[in-house]
Coordinates of C-alpha atoms and ligand atoms in Angstrom, one line a residue:
X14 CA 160.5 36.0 -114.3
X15 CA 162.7 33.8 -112.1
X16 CA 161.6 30.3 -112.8
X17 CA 164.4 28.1 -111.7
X18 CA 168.0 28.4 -109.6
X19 CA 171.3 27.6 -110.6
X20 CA 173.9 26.4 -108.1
X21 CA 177.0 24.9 -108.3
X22 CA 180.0 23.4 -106.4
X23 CA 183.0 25.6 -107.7
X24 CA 186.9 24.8 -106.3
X25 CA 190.3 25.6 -106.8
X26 CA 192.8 23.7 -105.3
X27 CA 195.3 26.3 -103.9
X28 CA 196.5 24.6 -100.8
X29 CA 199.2 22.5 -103.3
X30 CA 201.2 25.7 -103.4
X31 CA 200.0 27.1 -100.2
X32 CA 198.3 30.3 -101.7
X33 CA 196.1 32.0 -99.1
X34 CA 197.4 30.1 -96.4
X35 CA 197.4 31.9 -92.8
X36 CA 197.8 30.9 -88.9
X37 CA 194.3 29.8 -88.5
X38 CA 193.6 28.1 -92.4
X39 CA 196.6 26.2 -93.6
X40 CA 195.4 24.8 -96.5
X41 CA 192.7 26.0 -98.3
X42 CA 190.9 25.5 -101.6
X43 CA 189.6 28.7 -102.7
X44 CA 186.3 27.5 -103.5
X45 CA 182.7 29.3 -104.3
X46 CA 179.0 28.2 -104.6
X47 CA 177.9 29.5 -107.7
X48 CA 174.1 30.5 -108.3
X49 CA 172.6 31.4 -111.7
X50 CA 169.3 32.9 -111.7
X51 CA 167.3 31.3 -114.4
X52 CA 164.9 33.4 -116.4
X53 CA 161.4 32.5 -118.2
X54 CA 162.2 31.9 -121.9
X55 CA 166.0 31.6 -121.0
X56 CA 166.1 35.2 -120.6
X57 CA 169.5 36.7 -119.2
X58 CA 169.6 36.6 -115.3
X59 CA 172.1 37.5 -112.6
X60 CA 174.8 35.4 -111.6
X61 CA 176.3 35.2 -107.7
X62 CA 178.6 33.7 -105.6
X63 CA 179.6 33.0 -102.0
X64 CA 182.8 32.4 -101.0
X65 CA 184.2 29.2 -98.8
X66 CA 187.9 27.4 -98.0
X67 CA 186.8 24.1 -99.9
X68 CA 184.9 21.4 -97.6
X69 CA 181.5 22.5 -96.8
X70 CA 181.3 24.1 -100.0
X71 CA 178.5 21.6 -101.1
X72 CA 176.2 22.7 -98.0
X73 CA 176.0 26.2 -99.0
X74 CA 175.0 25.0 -102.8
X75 CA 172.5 23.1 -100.5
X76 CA 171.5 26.0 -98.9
X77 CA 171.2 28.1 -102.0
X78 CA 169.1 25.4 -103.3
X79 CA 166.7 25.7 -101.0
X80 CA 166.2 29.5 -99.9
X81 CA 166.4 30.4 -103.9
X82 CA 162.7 28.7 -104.2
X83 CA 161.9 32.1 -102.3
X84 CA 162.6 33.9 -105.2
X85 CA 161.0 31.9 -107.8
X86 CA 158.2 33.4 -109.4
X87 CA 159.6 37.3 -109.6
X88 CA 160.6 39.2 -112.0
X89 CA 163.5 42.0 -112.4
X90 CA 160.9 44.3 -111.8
X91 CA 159.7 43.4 -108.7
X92 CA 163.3 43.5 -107.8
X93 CA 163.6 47.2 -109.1
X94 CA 160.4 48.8 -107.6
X95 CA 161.8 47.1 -103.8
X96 CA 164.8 46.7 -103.4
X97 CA 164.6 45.7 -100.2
X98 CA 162.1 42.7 -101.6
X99 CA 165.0 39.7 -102.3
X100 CA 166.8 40.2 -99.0
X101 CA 163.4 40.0 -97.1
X102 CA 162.0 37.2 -99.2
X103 CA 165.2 35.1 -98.2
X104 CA 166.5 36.3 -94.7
X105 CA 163.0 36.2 -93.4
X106 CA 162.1 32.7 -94.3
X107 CA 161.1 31.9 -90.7
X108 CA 162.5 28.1 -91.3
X109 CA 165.7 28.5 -92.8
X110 CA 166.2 32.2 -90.1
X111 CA 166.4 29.1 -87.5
X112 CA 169.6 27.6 -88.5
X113 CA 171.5 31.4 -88.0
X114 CA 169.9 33.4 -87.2
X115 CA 171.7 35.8 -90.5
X116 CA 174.9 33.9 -89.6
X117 CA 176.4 30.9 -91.1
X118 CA 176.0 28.7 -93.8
X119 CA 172.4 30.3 -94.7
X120 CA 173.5 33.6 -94.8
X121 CA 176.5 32.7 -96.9
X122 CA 173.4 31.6 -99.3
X123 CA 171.2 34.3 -98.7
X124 CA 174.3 36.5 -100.0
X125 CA 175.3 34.5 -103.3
X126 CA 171.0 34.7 -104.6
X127 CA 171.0 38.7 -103.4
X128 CA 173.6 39.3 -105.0
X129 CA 172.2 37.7 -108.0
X130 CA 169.5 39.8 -107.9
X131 CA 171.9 42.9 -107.9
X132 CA 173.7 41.5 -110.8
X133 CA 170.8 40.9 -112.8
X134 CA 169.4 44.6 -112.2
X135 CA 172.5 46.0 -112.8
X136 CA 173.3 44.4 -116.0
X137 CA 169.4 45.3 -116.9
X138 CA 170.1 48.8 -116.4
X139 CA 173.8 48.7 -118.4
X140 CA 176.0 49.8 -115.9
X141 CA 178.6 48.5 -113.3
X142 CA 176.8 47.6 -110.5
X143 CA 178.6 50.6 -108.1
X144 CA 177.7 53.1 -110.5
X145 CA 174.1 51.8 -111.3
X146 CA 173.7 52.6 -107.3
X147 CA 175.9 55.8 -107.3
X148 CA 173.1 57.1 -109.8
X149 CA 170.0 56.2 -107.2
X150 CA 168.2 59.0 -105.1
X151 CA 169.6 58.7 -101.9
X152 CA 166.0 57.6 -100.2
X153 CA 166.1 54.6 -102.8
X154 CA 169.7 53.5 -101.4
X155 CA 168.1 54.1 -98.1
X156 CA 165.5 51.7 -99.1
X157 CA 167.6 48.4 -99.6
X158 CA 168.6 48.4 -95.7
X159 CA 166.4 46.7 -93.5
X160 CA 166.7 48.9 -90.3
X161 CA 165.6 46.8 -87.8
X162 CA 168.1 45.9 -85.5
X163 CA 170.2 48.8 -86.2
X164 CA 168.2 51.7 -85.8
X165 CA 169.0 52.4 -82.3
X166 CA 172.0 53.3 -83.7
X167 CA 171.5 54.7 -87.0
X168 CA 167.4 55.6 -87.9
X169 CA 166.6 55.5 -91.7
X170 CA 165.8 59.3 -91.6
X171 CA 170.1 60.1 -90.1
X172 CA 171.2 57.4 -93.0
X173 CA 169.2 59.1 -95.9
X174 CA 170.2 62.5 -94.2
X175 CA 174.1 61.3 -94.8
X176 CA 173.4 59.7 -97.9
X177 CA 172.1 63.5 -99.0
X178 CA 174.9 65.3 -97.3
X179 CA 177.1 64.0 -100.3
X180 CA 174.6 63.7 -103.0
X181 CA 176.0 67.4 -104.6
X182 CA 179.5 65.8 -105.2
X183 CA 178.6 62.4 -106.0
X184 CA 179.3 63.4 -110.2
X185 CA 182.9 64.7 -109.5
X186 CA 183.4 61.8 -108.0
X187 CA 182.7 59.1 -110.2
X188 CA 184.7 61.2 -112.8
X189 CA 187.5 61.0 -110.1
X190 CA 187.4 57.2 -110.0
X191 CA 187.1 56.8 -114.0
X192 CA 190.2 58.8 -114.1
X193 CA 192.1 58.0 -111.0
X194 CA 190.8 54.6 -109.7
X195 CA 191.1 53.2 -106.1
X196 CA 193.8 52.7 -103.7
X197 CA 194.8 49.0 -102.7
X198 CA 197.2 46.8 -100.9
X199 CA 197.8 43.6 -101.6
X200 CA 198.3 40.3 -99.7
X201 CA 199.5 38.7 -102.3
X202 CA 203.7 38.5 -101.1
X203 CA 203.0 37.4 -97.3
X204 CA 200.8 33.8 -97.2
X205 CA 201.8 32.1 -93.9
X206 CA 202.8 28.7 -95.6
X207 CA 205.7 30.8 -98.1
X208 CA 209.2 30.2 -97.9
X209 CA 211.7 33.4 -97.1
X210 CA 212.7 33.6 -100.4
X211 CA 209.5 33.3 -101.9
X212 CA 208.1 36.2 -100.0
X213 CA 211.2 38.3 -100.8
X214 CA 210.8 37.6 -104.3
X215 CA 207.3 38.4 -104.5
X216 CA 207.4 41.6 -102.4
X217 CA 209.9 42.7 -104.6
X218 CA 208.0 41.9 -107.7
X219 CA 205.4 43.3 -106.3
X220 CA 206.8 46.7 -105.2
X221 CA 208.0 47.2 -108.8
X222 CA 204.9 46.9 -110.1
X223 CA 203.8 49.9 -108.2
X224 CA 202.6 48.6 -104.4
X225 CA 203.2 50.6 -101.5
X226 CA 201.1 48.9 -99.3
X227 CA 201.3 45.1 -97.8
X228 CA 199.8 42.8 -95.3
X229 CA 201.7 39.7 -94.4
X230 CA 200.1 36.9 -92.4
X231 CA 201.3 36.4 -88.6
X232 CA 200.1 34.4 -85.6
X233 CA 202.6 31.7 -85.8
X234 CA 205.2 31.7 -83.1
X235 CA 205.6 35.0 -81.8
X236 CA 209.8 35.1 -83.2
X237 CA 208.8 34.2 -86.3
X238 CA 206.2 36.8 -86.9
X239 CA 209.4 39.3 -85.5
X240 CA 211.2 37.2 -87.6
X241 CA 208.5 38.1 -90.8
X242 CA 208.2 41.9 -90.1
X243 CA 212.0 42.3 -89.8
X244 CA 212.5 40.4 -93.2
X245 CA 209.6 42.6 -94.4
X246 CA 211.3 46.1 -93.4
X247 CA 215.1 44.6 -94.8
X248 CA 213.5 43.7 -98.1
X249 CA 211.2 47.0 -98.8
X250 CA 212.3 49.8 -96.3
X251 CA 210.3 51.9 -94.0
X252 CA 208.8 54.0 -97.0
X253 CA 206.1 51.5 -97.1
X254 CA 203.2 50.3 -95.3
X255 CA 202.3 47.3 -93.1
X256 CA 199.8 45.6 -92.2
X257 CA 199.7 42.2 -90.3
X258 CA 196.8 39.5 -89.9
X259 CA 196.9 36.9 -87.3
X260 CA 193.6 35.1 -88.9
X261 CA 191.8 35.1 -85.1
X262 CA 194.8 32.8 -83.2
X263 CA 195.4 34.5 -80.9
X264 CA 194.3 35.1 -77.3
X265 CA 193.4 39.0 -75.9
X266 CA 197.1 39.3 -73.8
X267 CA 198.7 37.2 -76.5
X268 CA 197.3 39.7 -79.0
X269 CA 198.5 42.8 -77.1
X270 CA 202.1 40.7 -76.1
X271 CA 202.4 40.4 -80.0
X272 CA 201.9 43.7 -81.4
X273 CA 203.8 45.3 -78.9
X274 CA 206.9 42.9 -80.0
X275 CA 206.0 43.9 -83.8
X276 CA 205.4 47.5 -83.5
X277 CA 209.4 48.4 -83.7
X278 CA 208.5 47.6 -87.2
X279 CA 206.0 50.5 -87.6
X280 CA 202.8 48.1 -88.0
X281 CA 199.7 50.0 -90.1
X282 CA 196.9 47.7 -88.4
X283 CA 196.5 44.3 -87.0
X284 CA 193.8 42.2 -88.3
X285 CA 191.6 39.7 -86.9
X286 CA 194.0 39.2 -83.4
X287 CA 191.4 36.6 -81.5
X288 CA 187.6 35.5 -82.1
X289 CA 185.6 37.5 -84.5
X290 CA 182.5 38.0 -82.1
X291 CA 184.8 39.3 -78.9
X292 CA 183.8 42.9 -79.2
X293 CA 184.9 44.0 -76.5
X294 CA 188.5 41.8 -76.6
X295 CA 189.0 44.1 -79.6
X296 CA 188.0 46.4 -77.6
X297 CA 190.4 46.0 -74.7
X298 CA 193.4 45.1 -77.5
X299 CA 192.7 48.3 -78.8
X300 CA 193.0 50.5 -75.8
X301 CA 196.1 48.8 -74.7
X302 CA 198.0 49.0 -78.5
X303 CA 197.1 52.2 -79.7
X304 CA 197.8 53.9 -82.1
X305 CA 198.3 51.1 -83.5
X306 CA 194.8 50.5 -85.0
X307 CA 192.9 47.1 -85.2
X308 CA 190.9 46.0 -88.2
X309 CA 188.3 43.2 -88.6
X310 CA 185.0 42.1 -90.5
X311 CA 186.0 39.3 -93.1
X312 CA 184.0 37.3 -90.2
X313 CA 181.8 39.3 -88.6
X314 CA 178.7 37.9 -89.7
X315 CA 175.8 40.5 -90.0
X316 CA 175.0 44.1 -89.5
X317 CA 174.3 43.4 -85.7
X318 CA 178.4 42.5 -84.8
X319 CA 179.4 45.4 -86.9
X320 CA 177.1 48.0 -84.8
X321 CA 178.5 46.4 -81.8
X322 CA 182.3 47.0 -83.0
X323 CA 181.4 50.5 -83.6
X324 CA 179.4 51.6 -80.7
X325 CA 182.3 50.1 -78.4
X326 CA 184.7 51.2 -80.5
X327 CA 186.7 48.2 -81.0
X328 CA 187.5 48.8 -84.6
X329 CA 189.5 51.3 -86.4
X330 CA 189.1 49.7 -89.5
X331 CA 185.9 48.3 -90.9
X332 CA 186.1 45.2 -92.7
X333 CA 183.4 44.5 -95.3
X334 CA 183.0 40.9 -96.7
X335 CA 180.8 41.1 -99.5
X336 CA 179.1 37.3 -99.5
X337 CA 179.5 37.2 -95.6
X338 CA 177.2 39.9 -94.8
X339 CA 173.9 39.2 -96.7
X340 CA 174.6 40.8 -99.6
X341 CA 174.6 44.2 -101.4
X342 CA 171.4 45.5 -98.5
X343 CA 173.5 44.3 -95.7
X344 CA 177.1 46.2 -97.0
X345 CA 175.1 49.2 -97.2
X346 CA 174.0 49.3 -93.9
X347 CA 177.6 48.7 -92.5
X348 CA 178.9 51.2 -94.7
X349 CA 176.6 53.7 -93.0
X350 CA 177.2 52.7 -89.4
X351 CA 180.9 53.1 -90.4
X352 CA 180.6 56.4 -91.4
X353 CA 178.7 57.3 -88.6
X354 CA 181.2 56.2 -86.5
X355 CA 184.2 57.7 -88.7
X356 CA 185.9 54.2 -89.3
X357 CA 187.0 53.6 -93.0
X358 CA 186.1 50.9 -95.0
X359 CA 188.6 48.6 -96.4
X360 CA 186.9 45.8 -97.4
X361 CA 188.1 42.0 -97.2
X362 CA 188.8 40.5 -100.3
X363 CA 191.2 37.8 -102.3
X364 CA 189.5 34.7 -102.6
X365 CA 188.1 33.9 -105.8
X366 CA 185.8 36.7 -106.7
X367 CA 185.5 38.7 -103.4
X368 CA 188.3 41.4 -105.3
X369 CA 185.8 41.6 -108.4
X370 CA 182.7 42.3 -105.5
X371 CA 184.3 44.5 -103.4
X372 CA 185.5 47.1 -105.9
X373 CA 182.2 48.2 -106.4
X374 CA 181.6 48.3 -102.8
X375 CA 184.1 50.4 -102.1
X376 CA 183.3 52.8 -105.1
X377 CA 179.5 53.1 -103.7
X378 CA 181.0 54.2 -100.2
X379 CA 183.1 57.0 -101.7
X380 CA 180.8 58.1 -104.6
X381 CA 177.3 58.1 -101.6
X382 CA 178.5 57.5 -98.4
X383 CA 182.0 58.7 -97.3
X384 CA 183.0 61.3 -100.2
X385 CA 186.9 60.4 -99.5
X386 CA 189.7 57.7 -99.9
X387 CA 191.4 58.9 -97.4
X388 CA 192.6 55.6 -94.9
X389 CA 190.6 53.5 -97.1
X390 CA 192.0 50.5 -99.4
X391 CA 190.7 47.9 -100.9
X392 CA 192.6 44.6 -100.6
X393 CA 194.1 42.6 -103.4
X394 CA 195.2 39.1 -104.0
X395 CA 197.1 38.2 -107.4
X396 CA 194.8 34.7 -107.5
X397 CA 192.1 33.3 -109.5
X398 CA 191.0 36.4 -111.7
X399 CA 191.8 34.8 -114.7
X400 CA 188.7 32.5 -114.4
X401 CA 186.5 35.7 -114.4
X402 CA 184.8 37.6 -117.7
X403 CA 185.7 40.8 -116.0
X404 CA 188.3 40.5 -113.7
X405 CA 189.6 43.4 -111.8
X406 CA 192.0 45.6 -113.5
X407 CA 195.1 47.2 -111.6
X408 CA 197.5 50.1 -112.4
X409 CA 200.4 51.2 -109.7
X410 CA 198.3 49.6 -106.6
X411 CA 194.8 50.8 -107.5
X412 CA 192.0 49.6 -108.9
X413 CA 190.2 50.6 -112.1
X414 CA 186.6 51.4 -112.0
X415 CA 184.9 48.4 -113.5
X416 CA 183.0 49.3 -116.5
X417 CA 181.5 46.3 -117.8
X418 CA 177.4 46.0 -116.5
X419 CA 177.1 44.2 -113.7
X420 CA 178.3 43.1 -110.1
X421 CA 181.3 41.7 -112.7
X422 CA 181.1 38.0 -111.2
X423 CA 180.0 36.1 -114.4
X424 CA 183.0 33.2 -114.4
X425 CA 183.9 31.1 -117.7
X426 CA 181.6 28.2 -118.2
X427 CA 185.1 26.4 -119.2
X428 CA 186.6 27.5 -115.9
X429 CA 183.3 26.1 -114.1
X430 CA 183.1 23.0 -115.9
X431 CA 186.9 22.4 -115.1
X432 CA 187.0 22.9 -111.6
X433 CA 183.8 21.9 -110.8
X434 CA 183.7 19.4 -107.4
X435 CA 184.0 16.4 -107.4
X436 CA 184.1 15.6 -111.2
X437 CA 185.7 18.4 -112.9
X438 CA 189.1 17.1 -114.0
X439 CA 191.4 19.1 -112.3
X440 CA 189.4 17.0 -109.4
X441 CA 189.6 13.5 -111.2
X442 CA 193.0 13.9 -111.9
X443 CA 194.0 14.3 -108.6
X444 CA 192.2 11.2 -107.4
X445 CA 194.1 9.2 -110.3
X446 CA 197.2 11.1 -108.4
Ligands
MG525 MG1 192.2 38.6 -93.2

């Protein structure tokens, strides 16, 4: 039985060398709120986390806080039997629904305690989280989604008919990723705030260790995003792939003006051009730059903004954020619109932790829901994994199927203790600094 919640007030200060910088976020400090799900008699629990830029951290520890007392007094098997039970018990505190509604900080928490919850059944059941789910009847995936709101567009009895469509191949499958892996790109050479010769150095690095895939951050001044793709396409050649993310700067004829002046350089998609919730600005942006495809999600905050992208097909890449959307139930449900609609999924991920979550997310899609990698990729940043008991493992620009039980989260208690805000010492020492 849950009897008490963990959370704490994790950060890493990467804006001192600029890592993860981009046009809209110039300095962040990849930071996470941290829940551990406390068991009677100090039994093993689930761990989660939700993912932030640094300030404001401490209100979604806050949140978690408070909305974890909803799940105090359940056990694992309460969990098990319903799986839709911990995302109802926190998204439909009436209180707490106020201050989003499912947007915001409070879904940020809702997402860090259900994934918990996933972790801990997981890890109870001895297998990595994406194959503890590949393994479930499809009318039990079915059951974690919560279909009001979206089944105007996709009923329960279409999903669990999709989910059943691929249930014959699902085996061949999972052997395929235990042998083969996942394709990837990473983001890793192209942060907004590094020098020319830093990116050229690191895309070259990074090439050699088997990449064939990049996205480089743009939305500065339009010349120097030309400027970027050019040095791109001189460094690596045109036998490799491109992607560009302008992080949301950008206005809807700004947007177009820029991607026609970058498309010379053979551009794969264009990521977050202007506001997250302007459907139908993707929309227009995506009529008038095809076929060059757009590609969003990292802030789209619940099911209800992806159904939108979809129905007005706005999007030709769906972009999954594991600890914005509420959790393991509300990924599902977006994975299923997107296949209804035929978009891939390529999750948003780099951070610290999102690449360990979205591995498994990505998995689940092919192994239940889509049955292909085709256009899909998960996305991969070099940073942070070293503070993780299972961090991702990578081989030529795809990702190993994670083995270990669990929604592989759990981070070093000397790693927390270190970076913890605002007295961990890497934070006291900078004060003294
Ligand atoms: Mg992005």
């Amino acid at each position: 039985m849950i009897v008490g919640i963990d959370a704490r007030d994790i950060r890493f200060p990467t804006s001192r060398h600029s890592h993860g910088s981009d046009a809209m976020n110039p300095d962040p400090d990849y930071s996470c709120a941290y829940v551990t799900l406390l068991m009677q008699g100090g039994k093993p629990g689930g761990n989660g986390l939700t993912f932030t830029i640094g300030r404001g951290n401490d209100l979604c520890v806050s949140a978690i806080q408070g909305l974890g007392k909803n799940l105090i007094g359940y056990t694992l098997d309460d969990f098990e039997e319903d799986l839709g039970l911990a995302s109802r018990l926190l998204l439909h505190d009436s209180q707490y629904r106020w201050l989003g509604p499912e947007k915001g900080v409070v879904h940020l928490a809702a997402a860090a305690l259900i994934n918990a919850v996933w972790d801990a059944l997981s890890k109870r059941a001895g297998q990595p989280l994406w194959r503890y789910i590949s393994e479930m009847s499809s009318k039990r995936i079915a059951s974690a989604i919560d279909f009001r709101h979206m089944r105007d567009y996709l009923p329960e009895a279409e999903a669990i008919a999709r989910l059943e469509a691929q249930a014959d191949g699902r085996h061949g499958r999972i052997a395929t990723l235990l042998e083969d892996g996942y394709p990837a790109y990473t983001t890793s050479a192209g942060w907004i705030g590094y020098s020319d010769d830093n990116i050229i150095r690191r895309l070259k690095a990074a090439h050699a260790e088997g990449w064939r895939h990049f996205k480089i951050k743009v939305g500065g001044d339009l010349q120097s995003d030309i400027d970027r793709c050019a040095l791109f396409r001189k460094t690596l050649g045109n036998d490799v792939r491109l992607s560009v993310d302008a992080n949301q700067v950008w206005d809807v004829s700004e947007a177009v003006n820029a991607v026609e002046a970058m498309a010379p350089y053979d551009i794969y998609w264009v990521e977050e051009p202007i506001s997250p919730d302007d459907v139908l600005g993707h929309k227009a942006i995506a009529d008038a730059v095809a076929p060059i495809r757009i590609a969003t999600g990292e802030h789209a905050h619940n099911k209800v903004m992806f159904k939108q992208f979809l129905q007005a097909e706005a999007i030709g890449f769906c972009q999954i954020d594991a600890c914005r959307l509420a959790g393991v139930n509300e990924v599902l449900a977006v994975m299923l619109m997107a296949d209804k609609a035929n978009i891939p999924v390529c999750p948003h991920a780099g951070g610290v932790g999102l690449c360990e979550y979205v591995q498994h997310l990505s998995m689940i899609d092919y192994v239940c829901i889509s049955g292909t990698m085709e256009e899909r990729v998960i996305e991969h940043a070099a940073h942070l994994h070293e503070h993780f008991c299972h961090p991702i493992e990578i081989r030529n620009g795809r990702y190993l199927a994670p083995t270990a039980p669990g929604y592989s989260i759990d981070m070093w208690p000397e790693s927390m203790k270190q970076f913890e805000f605002p007295h961990g010492e890497v934070w006291t020492e900078e004060t003294v600094t």
